[in-house]
Every structure is written in C-alpha cells, then in structure tokens.
GROMACS .gro file of C-alpha atoms in nm:
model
  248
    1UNK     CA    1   0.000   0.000   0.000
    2UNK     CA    2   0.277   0.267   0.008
    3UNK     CA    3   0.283   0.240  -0.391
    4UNK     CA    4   0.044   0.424  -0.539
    5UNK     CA    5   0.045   0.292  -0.892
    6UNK     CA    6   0.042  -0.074  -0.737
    7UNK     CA    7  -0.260   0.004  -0.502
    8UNK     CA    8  -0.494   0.183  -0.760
    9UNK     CA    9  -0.405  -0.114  -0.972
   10UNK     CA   10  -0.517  -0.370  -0.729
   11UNK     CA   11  -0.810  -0.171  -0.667
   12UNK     CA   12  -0.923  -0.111  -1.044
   13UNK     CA   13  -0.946  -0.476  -1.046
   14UNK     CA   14  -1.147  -0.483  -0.720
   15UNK     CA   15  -1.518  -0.684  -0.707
   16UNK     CA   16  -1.757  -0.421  -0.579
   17UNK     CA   17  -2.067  -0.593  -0.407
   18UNK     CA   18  -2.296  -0.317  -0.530
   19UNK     CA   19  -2.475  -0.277  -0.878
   20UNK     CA   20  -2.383   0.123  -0.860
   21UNK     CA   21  -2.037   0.183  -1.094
   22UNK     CA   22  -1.745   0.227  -0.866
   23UNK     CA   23  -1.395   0.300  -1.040
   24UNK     CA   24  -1.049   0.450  -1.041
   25UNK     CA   25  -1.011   0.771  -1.248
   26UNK     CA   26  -0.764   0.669  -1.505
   27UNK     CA   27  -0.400   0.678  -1.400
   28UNK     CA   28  -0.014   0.665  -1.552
   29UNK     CA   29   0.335   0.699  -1.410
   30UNK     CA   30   0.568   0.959  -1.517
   31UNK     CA   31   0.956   0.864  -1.486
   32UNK     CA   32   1.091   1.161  -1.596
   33UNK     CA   33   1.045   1.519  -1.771
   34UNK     CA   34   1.193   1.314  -2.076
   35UNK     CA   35   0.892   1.094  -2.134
   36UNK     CA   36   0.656   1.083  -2.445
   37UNK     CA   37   0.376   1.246  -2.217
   38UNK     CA   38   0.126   1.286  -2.490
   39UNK     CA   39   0.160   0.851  -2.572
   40UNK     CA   40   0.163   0.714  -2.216
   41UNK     CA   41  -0.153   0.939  -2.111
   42UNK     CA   42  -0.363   0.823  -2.467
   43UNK     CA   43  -0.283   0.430  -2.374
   44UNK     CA   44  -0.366   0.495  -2.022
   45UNK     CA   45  -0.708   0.748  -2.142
   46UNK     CA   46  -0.563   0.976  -1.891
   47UNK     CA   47  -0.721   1.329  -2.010
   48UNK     CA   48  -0.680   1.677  -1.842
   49UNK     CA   49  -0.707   1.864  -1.631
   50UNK     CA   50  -0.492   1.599  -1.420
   51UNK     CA   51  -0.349   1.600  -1.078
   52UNK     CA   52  -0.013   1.495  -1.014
   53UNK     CA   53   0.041   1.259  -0.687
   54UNK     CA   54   0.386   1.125  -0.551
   55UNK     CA   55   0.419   0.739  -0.621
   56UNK     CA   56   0.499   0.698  -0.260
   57UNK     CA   57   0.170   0.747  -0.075
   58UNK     CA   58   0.276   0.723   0.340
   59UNK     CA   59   0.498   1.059   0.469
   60UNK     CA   60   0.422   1.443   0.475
   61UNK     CA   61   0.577   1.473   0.117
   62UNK     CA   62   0.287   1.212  -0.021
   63UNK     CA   63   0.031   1.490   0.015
   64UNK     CA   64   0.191   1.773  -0.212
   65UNK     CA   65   0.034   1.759  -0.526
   66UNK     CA   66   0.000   1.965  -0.835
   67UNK     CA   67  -0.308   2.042  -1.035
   68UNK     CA   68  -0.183   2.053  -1.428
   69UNK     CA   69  -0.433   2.149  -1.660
   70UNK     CA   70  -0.230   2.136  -2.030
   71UNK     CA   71   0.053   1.930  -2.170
   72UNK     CA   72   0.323   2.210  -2.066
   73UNK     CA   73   0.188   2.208  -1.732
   74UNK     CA   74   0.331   1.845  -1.696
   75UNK     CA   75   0.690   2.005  -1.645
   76UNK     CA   76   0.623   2.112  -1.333
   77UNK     CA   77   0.558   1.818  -1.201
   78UNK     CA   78   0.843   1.640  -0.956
   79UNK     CA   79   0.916   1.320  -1.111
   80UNK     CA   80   0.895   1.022  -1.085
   81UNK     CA   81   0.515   1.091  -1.019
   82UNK     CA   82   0.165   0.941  -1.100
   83UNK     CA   83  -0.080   1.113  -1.301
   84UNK     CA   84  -0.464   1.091  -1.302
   85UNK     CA   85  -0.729   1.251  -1.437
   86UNK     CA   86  -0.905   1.491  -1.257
   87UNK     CA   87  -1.281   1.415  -1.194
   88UNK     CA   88  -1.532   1.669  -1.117
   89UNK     CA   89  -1.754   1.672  -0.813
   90UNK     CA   90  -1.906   1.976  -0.700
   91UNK     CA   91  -1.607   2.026  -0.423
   92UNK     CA   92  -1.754   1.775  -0.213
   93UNK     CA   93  -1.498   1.464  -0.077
   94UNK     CA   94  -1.644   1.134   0.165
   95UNK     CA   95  -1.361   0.986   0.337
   96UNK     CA   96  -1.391   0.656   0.442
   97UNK     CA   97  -1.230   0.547   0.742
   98UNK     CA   98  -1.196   0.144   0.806
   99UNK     CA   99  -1.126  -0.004   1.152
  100UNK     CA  100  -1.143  -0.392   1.094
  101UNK     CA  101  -1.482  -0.498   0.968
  102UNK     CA  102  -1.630  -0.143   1.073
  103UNK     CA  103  -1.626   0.189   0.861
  104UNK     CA  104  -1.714   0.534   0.939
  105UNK     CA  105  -1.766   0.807   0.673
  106UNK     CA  106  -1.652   1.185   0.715
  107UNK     CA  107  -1.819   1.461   0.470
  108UNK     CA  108  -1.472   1.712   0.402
  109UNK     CA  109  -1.422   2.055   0.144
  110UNK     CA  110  -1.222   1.930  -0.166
  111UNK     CA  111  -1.135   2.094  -0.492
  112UNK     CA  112  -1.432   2.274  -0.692
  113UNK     CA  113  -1.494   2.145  -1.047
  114UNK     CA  114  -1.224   2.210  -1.325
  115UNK     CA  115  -1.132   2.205  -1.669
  116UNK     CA  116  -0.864   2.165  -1.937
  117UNK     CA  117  -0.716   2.458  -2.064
  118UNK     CA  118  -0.382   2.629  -2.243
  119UNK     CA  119  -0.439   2.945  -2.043
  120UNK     CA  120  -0.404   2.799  -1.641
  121UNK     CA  121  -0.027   2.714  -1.540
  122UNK     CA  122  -0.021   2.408  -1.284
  123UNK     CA  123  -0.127   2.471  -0.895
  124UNK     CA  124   0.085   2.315  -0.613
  125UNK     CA  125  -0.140   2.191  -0.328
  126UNK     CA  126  -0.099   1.989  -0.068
  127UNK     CA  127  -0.396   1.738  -0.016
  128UNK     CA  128  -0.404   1.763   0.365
  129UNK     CA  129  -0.492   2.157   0.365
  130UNK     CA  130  -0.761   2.149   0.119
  131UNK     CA  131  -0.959   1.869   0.276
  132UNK     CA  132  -0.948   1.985   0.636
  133UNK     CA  133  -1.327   2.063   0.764
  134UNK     CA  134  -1.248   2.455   0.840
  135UNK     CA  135  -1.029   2.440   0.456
  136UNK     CA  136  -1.116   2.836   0.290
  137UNK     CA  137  -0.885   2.787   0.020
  138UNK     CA  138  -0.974   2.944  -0.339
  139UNK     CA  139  -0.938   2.571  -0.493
  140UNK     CA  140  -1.222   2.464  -0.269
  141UNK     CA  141  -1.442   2.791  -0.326
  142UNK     CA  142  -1.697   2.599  -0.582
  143UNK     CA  143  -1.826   2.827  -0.872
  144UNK     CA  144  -2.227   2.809  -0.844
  145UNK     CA  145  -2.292   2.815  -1.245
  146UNK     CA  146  -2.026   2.585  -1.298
  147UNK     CA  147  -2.142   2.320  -1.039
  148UNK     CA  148  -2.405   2.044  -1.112
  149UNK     CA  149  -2.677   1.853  -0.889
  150UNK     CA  150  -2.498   1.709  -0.656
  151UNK     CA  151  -2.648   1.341  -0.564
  152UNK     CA  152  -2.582   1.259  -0.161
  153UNK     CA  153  -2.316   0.905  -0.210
  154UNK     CA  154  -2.563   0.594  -0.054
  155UNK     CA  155  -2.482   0.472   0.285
  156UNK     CA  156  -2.428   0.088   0.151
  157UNK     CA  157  -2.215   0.174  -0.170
  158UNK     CA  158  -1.989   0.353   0.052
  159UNK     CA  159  -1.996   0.051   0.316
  160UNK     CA  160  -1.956  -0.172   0.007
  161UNK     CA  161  -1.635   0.036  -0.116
  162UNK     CA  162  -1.485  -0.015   0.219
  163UNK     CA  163  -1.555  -0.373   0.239
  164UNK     CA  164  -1.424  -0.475  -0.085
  165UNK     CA  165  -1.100  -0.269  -0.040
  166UNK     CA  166  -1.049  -0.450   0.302
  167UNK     CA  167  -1.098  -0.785   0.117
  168UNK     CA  168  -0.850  -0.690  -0.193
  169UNK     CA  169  -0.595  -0.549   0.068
  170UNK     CA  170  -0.634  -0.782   0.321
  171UNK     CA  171  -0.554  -0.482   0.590
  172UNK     CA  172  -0.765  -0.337   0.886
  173UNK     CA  173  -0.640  -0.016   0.920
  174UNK     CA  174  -0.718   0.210   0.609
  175UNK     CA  175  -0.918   0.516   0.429
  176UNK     CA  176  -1.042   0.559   0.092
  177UNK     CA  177  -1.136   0.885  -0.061
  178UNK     CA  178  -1.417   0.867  -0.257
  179UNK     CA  179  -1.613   1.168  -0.485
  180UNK     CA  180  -1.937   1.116  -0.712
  181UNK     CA  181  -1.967   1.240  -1.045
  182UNK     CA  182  -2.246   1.486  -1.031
  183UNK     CA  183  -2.364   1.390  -1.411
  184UNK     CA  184  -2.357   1.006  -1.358
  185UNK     CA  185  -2.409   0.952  -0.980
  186UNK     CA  186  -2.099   0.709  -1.033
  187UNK     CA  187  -1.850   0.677  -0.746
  188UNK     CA  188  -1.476   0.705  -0.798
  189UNK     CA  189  -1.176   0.659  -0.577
  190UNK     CA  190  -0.949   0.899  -0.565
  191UNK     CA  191  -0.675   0.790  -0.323
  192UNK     CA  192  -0.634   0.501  -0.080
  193UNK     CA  193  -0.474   0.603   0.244
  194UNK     CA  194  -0.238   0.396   0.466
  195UNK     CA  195  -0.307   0.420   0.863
  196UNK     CA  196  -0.525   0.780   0.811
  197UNK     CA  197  -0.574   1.060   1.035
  198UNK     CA  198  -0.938   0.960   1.145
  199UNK     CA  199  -1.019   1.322   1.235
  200UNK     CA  200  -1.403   1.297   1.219
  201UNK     CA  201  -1.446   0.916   1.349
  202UNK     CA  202  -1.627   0.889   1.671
  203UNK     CA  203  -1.453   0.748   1.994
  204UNK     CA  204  -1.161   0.673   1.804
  205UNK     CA  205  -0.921   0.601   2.093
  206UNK     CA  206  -1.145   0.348   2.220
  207UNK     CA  207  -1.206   0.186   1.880
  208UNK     CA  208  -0.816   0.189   1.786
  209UNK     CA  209  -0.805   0.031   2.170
  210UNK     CA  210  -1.032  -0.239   2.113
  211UNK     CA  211  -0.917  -0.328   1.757
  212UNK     CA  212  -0.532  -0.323   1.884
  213UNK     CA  213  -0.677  -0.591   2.167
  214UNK     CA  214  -0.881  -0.818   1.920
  215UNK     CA  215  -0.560  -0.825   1.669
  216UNK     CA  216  -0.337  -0.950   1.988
  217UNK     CA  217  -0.624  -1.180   2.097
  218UNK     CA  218  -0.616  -1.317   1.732
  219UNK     CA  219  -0.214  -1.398   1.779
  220UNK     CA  220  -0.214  -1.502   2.142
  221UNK     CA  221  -0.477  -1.775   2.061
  222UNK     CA  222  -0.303  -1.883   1.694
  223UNK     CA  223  -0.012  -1.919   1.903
  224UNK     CA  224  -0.143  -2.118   2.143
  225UNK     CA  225  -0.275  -2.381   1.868
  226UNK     CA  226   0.061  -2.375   1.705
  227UNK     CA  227   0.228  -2.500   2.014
  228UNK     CA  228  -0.029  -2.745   2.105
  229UNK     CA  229   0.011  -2.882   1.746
  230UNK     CA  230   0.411  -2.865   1.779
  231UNK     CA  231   0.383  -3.120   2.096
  232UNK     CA  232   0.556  -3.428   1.996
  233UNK     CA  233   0.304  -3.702   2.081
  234UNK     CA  234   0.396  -4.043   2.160
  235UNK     CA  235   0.336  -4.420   1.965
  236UNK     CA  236   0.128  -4.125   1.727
  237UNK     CA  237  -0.121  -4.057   1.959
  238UNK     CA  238  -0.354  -3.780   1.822
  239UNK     CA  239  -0.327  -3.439   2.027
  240UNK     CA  240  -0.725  -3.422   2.105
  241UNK     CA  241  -0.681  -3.787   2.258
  242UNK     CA  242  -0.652  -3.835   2.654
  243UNK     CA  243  -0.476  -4.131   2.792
  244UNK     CA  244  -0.512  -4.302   3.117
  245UNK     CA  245  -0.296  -4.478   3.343
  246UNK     CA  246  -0.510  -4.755   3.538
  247UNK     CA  247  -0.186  -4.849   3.749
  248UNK     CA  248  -0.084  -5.192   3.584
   0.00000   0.00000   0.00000
C-alpha cells in the first residue's frame, strides 16, 4: 500500500458488491520530464485537467500535489510521479475510514470542479490543507454556475467500497477517498490512504483500543494452537486424545 500505482491497480481490479459503478479515475506513471507524455496518457485514457500525486503514498511529502491542466503544465511536475485525471464533483470529498470490519464516513471541502485549458499554469497543493473541515482555500471555493446537482453518495455503496478494499488489501487499518460524479451519480476513488488521520471518526481512541486488543487476541490464541500442534506425541497418539494410566 505505500505504492500508489500498485494500489490503484489492485483496486481497479477490485469486485464491488454493489450494482452502482465504482472505479479508479484513469491513471499513468511519469519517470521523468523526458517521457513521451502525450503517448503514455492516450494508452492509459488519462485526459486533463490531471493531478499529479507522488508514487509513494505514506509521509508528509505524499500529500503535495500539483493540479496541471495542459501538456506544458506536466513540467512542473516532480518526477517520478503518477498522473490521473481529474474528476469533477461539486467540491464535495467522503472519506472513508476502516477499523477492521467497521467503517465510518466523514463529509470534508475538496477541490471545486475544473477544466482543461492552455491558459491555467499548474497549482501546487498539498492534499491535507484542502480537505481539512475549516479548509477556505480558493481551490475549494466551488463556482455556483459551474457546479451540477450534486447526488448525496448511498450509505451501503460507501460501506460496500470499504468492504471490498479490506478484502482486496487484506488490511484493517485504512481510508479511501471517494467523490461522485455529479452527471452520472458514479463513485470514484481517488486515493487510498495507509493508517489515516481519522479526524471525524467517533470514539476513536477506544475503537483503535479495542481493535489493537482483538488483533493481539487473534495472535495469542493462533499461538497457542501452534504449540499445542508442535507437541511431539507419543506411539502417534492424536493431540485431542486423553490417555489413562489404570496403574498396571
């Protein structure tokens, strides 16, 4: 999970339990300013505007980000990096937060609907400052006429997401971020994160607590059964069978 590319790949391939469309935005790696940028985006249908992400995805640094609405823009981006296209959705961003089998969803500002154009040089951001619940900056300042109908994401899609990224990942401790597509009312994940902040979740200390205790519970009693199996057991008696001296 601390590879971007790898983890949106897994996830594009992921079996949704719900009959609403769920994808990943199209996506591309970058090595270098070198690259045939106008190729590799066509094969992957990457389109602009696009937003630029670090291909590690744990650390401070995996949260700066550039916007990059032309091909030119692309330069400014700080390679190696991963590329995806930008998907519009009325500013609005529904983190999912997964503690084992439960999941919590936060409502948080995100980045008002954009488009592709010669005229707008690339935006630095970092991710972390425009999704914080009191964010004000001008990237989340949504342009009424510009905005569509936004649809309110269904309560089991979004517990559906969560589940079937547990299953793919096979880890407890995990958030998606998920936006729908005002036009379509389809769902699309823009970032899986590793070990979040959970700013938002209820109780959190004393769900991380009990979590932490099931996980060791889990161990102590796998453990247990692996040393009971180890016991060397005499003329091949079976472990589960109890033998009794009558004194002859």
């Amino acid at each position: 999970m601390m590879n971007r590319f790898k983890t949106y790949s897994l996830i594009q391939n992921c079996d949704f339990d719900t009959k609403e469309t769920v994808f990943v935005p199209a996506f591309v790696v970058l090595d270098s300013s070198k690259c045939d940028f106008r190729t590799l985006m066509r094969r992957a249908k990457v389109e602009f505007p696009v937003v630029s992400k670090p291909i590690l995805s744990h650390g401070s640094a995996a949260h700066e980000m550039t916007l990059v609405f032309n091909e030119r823009g692309l330069l400014q981006c700080h390679f190696p990096c991963l590329i995806q296209s930008f998907v519009n959705h009325n500013a609005i961003l529904y983190k999912l937060f997964a503690i084992g089998e439960q999941s919590f969803m936060v409502k948080r500002p995100s980045i008002k609907n954009l488009f592709a154009s010669e005229d707008i040089d690339s935006i630095d951001f970092h991710s972390d400052d425009i999704s914080k619940p009191e964010s004000s900056s001008q990237l989340t300042l949504q342009n009424l006429d510009e905005a569509e109908v936004t649809q309110e994401p269904c309560p089991d899609v979004l517990n559906s997401i969560t589940k079937s990224v547990h299953r793919k990942l096979k880890v407890g401790l995990f958030g998606v971020d998920v936006v729908v597509v005002p036009t379509t009312g389809q769902y699309a994940i823009i970032d899986i994160n590793v070990f979040p902040g959970y700013d938002g979740v209820p109780d959190f200390p004393d769900r991380i607590a009990a979590y932490i205790r099931q996980q060791l519970d889990k161990l102590d009693n796998h453990d247990s059964s692996q040393k009971w199996k180890s016991v060397p057991q005499k003329n091949d008696v079976k472990p589960n069978r109890i033998e009794y001296n009558n004194g002859k």
